[in-house]
CSV table of C-alpha atoms and ligand atoms in Angstrom, one decimal:
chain,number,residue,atom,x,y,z
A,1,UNK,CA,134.8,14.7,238.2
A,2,UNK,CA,134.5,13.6,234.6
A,3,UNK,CA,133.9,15.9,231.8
A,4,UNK,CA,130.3,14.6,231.3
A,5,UNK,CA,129.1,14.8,235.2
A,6,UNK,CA,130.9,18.6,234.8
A,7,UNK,CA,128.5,19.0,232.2
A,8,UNK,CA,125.9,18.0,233.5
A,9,UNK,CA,126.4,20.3,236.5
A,10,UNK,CA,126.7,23.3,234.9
A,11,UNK,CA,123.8,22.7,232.7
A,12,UNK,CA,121.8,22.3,236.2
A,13,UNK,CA,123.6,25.2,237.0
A,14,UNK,CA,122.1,27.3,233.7
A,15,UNK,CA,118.9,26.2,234.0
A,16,UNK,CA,118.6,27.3,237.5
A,17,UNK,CA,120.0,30.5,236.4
A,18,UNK,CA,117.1,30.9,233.7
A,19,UNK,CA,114.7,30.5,236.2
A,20,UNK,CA,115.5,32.8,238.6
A,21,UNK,CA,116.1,35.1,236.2
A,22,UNK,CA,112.4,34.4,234.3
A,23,UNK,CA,111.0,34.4,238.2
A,24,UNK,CA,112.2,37.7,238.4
A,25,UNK,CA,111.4,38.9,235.1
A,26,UNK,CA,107.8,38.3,236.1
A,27,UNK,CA,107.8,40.8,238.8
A,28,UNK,CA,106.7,43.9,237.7
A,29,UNK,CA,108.8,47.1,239.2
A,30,UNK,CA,107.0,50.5,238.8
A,31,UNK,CA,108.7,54.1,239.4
A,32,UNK,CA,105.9,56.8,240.5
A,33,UNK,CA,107.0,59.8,240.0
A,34,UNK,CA,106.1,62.6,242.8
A,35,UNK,CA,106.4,66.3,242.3
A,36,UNK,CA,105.9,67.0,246.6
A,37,UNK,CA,109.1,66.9,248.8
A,38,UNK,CA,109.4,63.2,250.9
A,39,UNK,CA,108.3,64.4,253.7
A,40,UNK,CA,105.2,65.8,252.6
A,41,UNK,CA,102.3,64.0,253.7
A,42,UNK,CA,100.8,63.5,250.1
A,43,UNK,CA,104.4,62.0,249.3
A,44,UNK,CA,104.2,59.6,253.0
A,45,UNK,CA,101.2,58.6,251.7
A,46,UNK,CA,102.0,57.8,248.3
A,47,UNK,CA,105.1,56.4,250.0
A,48,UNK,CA,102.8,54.2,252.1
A,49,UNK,CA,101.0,53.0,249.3
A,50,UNK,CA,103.9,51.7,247.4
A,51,UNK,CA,105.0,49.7,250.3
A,52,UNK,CA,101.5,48.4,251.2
A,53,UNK,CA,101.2,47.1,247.4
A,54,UNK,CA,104.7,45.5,247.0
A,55,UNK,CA,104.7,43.4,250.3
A,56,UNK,CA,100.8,42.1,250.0
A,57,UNK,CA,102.1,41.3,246.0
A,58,UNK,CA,105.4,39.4,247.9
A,59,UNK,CA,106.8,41.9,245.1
A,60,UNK,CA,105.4,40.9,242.1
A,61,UNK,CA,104.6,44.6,241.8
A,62,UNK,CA,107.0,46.5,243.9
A,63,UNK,CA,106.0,50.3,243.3
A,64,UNK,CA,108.9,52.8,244.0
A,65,UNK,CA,107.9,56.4,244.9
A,66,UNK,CA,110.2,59.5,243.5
A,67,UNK,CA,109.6,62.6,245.6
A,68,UNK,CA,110.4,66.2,244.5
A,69,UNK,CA,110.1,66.0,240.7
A,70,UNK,CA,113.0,63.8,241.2
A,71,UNK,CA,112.5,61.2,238.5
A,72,UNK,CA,109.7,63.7,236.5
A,73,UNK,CA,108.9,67.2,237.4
A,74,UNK,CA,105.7,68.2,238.6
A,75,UNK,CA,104.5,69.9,235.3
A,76,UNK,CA,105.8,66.5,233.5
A,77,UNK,CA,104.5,63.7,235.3
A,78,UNK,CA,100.8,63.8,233.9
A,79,UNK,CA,102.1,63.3,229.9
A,80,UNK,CA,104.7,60.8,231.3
A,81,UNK,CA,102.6,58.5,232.6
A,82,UNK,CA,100.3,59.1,230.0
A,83,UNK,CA,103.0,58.1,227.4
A,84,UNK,CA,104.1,54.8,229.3
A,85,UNK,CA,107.1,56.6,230.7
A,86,UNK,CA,106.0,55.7,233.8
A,87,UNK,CA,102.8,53.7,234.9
A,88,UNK,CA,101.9,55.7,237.5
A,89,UNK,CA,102.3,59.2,239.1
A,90,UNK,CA,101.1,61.5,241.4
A,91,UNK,CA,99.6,65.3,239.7
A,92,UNK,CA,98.1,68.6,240.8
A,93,UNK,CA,94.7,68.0,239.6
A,94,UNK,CA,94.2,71.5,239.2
A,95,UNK,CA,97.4,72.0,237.2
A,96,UNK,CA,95.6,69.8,234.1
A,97,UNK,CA,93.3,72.5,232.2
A,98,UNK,CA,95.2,72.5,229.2
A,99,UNK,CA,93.8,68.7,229.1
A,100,UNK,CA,90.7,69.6,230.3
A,101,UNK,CA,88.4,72.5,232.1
A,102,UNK,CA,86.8,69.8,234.1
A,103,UNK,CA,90.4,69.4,236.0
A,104,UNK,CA,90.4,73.2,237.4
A,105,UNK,CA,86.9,72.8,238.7
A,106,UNK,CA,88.8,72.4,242.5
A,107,UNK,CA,90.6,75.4,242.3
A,108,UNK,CA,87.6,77.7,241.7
A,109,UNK,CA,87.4,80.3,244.5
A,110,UNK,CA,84.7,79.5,247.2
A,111,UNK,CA,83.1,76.9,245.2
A,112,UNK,CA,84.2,74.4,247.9
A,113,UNK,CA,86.0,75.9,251.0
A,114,UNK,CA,85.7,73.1,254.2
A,115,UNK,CA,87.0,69.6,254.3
A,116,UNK,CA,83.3,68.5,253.4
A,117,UNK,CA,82.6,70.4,250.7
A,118,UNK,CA,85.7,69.8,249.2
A,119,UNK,CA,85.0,65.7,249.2
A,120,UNK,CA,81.0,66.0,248.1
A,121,UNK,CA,82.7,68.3,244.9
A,122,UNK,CA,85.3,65.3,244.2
A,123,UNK,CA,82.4,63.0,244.4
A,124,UNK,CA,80.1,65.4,241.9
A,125,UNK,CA,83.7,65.6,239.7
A,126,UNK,CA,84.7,62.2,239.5
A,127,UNK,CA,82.9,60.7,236.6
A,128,UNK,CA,83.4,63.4,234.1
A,129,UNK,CA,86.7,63.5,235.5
A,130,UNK,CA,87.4,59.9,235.1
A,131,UNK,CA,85.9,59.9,231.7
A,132,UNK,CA,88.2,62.4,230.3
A,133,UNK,CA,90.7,60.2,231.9
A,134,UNK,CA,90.1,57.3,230.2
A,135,UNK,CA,90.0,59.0,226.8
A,136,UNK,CA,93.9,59.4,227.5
A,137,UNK,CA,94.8,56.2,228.0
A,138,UNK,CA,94.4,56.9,232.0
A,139,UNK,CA,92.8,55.6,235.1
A,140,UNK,CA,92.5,57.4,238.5
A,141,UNK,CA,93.4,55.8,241.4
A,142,UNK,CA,93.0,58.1,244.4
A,143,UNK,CA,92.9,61.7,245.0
A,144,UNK,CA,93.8,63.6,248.3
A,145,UNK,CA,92.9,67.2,249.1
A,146,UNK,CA,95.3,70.3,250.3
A,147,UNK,CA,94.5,71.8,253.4
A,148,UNK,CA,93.1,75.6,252.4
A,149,UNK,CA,94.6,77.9,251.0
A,150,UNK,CA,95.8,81.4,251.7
A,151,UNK,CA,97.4,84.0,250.7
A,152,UNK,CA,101.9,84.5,251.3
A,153,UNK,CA,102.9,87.8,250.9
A,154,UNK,CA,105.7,89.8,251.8
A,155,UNK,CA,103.8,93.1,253.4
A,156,UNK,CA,100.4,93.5,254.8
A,157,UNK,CA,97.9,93.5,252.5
A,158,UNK,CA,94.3,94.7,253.4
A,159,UNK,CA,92.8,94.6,249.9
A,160,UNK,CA,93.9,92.8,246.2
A,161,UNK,CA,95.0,96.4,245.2
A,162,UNK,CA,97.5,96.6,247.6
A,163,UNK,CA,98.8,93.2,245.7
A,164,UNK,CA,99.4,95.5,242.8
A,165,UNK,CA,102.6,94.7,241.0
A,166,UNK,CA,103.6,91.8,243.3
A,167,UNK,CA,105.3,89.3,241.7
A,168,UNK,CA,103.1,86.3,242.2
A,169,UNK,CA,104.1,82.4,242.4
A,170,UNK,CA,101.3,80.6,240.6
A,171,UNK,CA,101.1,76.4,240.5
A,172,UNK,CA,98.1,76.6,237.6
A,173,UNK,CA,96.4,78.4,235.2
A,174,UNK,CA,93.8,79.5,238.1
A,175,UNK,CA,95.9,81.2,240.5
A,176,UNK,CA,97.7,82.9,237.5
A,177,UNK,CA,94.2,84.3,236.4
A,178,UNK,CA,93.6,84.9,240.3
A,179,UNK,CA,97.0,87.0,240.1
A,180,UNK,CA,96.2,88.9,237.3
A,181,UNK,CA,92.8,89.4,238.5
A,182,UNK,CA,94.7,91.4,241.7
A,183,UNK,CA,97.2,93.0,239.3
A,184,UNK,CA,99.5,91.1,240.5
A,185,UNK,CA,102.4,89.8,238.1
A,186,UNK,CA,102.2,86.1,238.1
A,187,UNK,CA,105.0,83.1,237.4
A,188,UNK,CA,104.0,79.4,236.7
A,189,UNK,CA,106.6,77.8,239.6
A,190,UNK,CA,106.5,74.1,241.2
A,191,UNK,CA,106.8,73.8,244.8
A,192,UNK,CA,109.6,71.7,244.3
A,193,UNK,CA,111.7,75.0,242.6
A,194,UNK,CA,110.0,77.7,244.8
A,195,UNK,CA,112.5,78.2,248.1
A,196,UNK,CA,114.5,79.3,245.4
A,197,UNK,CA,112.1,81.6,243.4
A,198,UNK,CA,111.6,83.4,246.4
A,199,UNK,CA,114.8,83.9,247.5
A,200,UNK,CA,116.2,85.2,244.6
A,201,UNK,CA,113.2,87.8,244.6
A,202,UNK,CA,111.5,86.1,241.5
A,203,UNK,CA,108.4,85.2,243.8
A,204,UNK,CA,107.0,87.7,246.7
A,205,UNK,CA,103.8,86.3,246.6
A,206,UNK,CA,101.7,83.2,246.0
A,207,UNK,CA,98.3,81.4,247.1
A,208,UNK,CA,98.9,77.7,249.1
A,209,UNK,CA,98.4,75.6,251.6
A,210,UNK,CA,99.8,76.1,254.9
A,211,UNK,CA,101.4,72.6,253.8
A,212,UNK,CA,103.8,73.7,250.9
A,213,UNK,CA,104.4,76.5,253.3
A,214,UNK,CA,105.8,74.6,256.0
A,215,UNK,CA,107.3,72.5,253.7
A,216,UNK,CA,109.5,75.3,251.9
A,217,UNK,CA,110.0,77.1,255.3
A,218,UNK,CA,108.4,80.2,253.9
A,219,UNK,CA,108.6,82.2,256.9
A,220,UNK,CA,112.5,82.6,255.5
A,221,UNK,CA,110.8,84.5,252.5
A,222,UNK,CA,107.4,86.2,253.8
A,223,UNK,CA,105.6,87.2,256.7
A,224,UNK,CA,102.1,87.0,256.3
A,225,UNK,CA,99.6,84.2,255.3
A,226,UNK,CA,96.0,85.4,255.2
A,227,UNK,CA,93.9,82.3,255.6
A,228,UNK,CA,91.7,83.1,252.6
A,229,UNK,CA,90.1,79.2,252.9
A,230,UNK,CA,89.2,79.5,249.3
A,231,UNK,CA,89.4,76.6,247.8
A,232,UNK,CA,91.1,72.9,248.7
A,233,UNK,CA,93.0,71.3,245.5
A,234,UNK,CA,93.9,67.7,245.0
A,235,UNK,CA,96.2,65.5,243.6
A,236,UNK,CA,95.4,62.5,241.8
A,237,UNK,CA,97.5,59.5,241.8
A,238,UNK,CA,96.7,58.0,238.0
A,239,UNK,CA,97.8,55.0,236.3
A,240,UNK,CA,98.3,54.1,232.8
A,241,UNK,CA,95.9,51.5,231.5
A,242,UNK,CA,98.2,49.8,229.3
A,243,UNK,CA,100.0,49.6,232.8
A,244,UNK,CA,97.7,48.3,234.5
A,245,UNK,CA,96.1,45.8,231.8
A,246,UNK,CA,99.6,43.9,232.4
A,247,UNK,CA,98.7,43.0,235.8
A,248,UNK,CA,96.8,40.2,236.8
A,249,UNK,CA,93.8,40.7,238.5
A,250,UNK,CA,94.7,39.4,241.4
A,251,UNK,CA,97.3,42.4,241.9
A,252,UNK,CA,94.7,45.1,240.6
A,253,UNK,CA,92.6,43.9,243.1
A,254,UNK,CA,95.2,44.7,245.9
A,255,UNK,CA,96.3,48.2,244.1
A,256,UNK,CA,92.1,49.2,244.0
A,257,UNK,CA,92.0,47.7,247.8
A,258,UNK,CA,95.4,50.0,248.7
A,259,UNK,CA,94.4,52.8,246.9
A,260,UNK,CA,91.0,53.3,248.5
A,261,UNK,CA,93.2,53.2,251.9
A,262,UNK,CA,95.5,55.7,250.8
A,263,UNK,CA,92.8,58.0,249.8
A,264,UNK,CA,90.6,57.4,252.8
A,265,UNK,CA,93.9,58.3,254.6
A,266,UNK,CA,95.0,61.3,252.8
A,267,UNK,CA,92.1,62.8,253.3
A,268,UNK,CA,92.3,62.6,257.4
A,269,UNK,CA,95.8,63.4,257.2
A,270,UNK,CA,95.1,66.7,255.4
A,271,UNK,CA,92.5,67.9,257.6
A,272,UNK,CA,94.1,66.7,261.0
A,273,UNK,CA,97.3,68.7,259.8
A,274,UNK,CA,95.6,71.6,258.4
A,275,UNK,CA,95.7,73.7,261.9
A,276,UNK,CA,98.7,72.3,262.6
A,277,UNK,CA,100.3,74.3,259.4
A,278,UNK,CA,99.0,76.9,260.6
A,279,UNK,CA,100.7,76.9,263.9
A,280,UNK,CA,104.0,76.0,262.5
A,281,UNK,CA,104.1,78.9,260.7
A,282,UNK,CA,103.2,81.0,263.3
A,283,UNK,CA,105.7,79.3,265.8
A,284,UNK,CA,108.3,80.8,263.0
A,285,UNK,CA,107.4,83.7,263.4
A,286,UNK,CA,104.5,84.9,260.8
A,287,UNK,CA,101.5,87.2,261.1
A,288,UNK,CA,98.5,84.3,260.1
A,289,UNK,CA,95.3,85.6,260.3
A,290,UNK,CA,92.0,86.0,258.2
A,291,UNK,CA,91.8,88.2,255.5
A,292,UNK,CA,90.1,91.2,256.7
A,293,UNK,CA,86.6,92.3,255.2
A,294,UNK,CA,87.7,94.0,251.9
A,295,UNK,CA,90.1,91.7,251.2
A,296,UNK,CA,87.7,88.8,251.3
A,297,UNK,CA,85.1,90.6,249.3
A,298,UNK,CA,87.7,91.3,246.3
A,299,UNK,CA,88.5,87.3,246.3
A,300,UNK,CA,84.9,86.3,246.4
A,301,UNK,CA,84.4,89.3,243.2
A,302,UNK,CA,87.0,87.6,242.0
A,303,UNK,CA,86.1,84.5,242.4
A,304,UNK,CA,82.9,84.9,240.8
A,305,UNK,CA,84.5,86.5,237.6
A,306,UNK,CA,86.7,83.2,237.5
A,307,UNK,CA,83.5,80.9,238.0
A,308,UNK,CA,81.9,82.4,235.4
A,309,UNK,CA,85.1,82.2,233.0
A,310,UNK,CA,85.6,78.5,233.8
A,311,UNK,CA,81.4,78.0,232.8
A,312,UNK,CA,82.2,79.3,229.6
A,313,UNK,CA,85.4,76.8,228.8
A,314,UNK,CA,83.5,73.9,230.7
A,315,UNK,CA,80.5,74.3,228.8
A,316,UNK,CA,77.8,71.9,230.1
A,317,UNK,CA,79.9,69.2,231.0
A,318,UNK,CA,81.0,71.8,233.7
A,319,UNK,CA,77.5,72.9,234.5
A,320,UNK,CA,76.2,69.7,235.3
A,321,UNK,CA,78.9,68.8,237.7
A,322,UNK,CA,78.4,72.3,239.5
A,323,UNK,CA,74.8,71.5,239.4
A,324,UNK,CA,75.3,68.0,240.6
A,325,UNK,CA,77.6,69.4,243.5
A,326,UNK,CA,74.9,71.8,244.7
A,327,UNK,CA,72.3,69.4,245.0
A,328,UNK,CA,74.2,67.4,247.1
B,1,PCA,N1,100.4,73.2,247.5
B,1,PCA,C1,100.8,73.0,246.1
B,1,PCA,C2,99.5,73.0,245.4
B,1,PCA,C3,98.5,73.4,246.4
B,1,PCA,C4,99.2,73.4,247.7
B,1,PCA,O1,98.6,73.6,248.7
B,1,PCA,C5,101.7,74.0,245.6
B,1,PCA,O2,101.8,75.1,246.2
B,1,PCA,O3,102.3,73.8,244.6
């Protein structure tokens, strides 16, 4: 081989090189951040909707899920993927009043308590929520409900005064007020930390699905989960619009089409497991039942005094939605 057909080779060879490497460079690779364990069927799900967008985009936008607070915890992940530190992530809706009351307005006690109510309030919430959304930078992809939630405790408990200097395990600013409301003492802790919280005696108490239950193996902890069926909260799988500007539309169009699936999915996969929660925790062993009558009358006092103290930060932004909800 002479020197100049050597040359000529290996500039073939570099310009090959250039374009596989600007071929690849055009893919887009995005880390979502996940605050639920793997296994979790919000995480699945999410999991599923990765893998659904990255094959039908022959990986021009691979999405790559990060369970358990494992890349961002779950108090983290709404700033992060407001900031760009990742262009998309799944949050506790719920979790967000510091950002805005309109995001607590699906934990409110007895406001929504089935499946159905729970999807006509998402549907009366979802404008104001995406607007305040969009004012971040922000744009909402999918939600998916938790199955109901009750109470975990460590002792019987017939009313919220025997809850009386219980240290509580609270995932938002409502079931801290809920807590305190009870007397309990109450602790901001994600479910990703809370096996622990419990174990060490930080957390006897705390209101959840029989989901994060399951999920944590409570029945290790507690004995009891009264089925109070207050309220079902959501997380929201949002997107940063800077994020999603770069995409063509081509592949927005695929992550709207996969969304919409993975929401329409979620939400049968939380109500066909719901029951099935329940049963796991009783096959390990706990007392489930309903709360009994004074107990549910001091969440539903409660639950008013909480109503009326979100109405007053919500203002009539918050109003309206309510009002929307009820006519529905
Ligand atoms: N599980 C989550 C939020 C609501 C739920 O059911 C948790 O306990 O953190």
């Amino acid at each position: 081989m002479n020197i100049s057909t050597h040359a000529r080779k290996l500039g073939f060879a570099v310009a090959a090189l250039a374009m596989s490497a600007s071929v690849t460079f055009a893919a887009e690779k995005w880390d979502m951040p996940l605050a639920y364990s793997a296994t979790n069927y919000h995480s699945e799900n999410a999991a599923a909707f990765a893998k659904a967008v990255t094959e039908r985009t022959k990986g021009e936008l691979e999405i790559v899920t990060h369970a358990s607070g494992s890349l961002f915890k779950g108090g983290e992940i709404f700033g992060a993927v407001r900031k760009g530190l990742a262009p998309i992530g799944e949050r506790l809706i719920s979790a967000l009043g510091n950002e805005d009351a309109i995001f607590e307005i699906d934990a409110l006690p007895f406001l929504a308590s089935s499946f159905d109510a729970s999807k006509k309030l998402y549907k009366a919430s979802k404008p104001a929520m995406e607007k305040v959304l969009d004012g971040k930078g922000l744009m909402l992809l999918y939600a998916v409900p938790w199955p109901p939630q009750g109470l975990y405790v460590n002792k019987e408990v017939k009313s919220a005064a025997d809850m009386k200097g219980l240290k509580f395990r609270a995932y938002n600013a409502a079931t801290s007020r809920l807590a305190e409301l009870m007397g309990a003492v109450p602790t901001k802790i994600e479910a990703a930390e809370l096996s622990q919280a419990f174990a060490t005696g930080t957390a006897e108490s705390m209101i959840s699905s029989g989901s994060t239950g399951y999920d944590r193996k409570i029945w290790e902890h507690v004995k009891y989960w009264y089925d109070v069926n207050g309220w079902l909260p959501k997380n929201m799988v949002i997107v940063n619009k800077e994020a999603w500007a770069g995409l063509d539309e081509a592949t927005q169009k695929i992550v709207l089409e996969e969304a919409a699936k993975a929401e329409a999915n979620g939400w049968a996969k939380a109500q066909e497991l719901s029951s099935w929660y329940a049963e796991q925790l009783t096959k390990n062993g706990m007392t489930v039942e309903g709360p009994g009558d004074k107990l549910r009358a001091d969440f539903e006092a409660i639950g008013a005094t909480m109503t009326k103290e979100w109405l007053e930060r919500a203002g009539d932004a918050g109003k309206a939605v309510i009002d929307s909800y009820k006519a529905m």
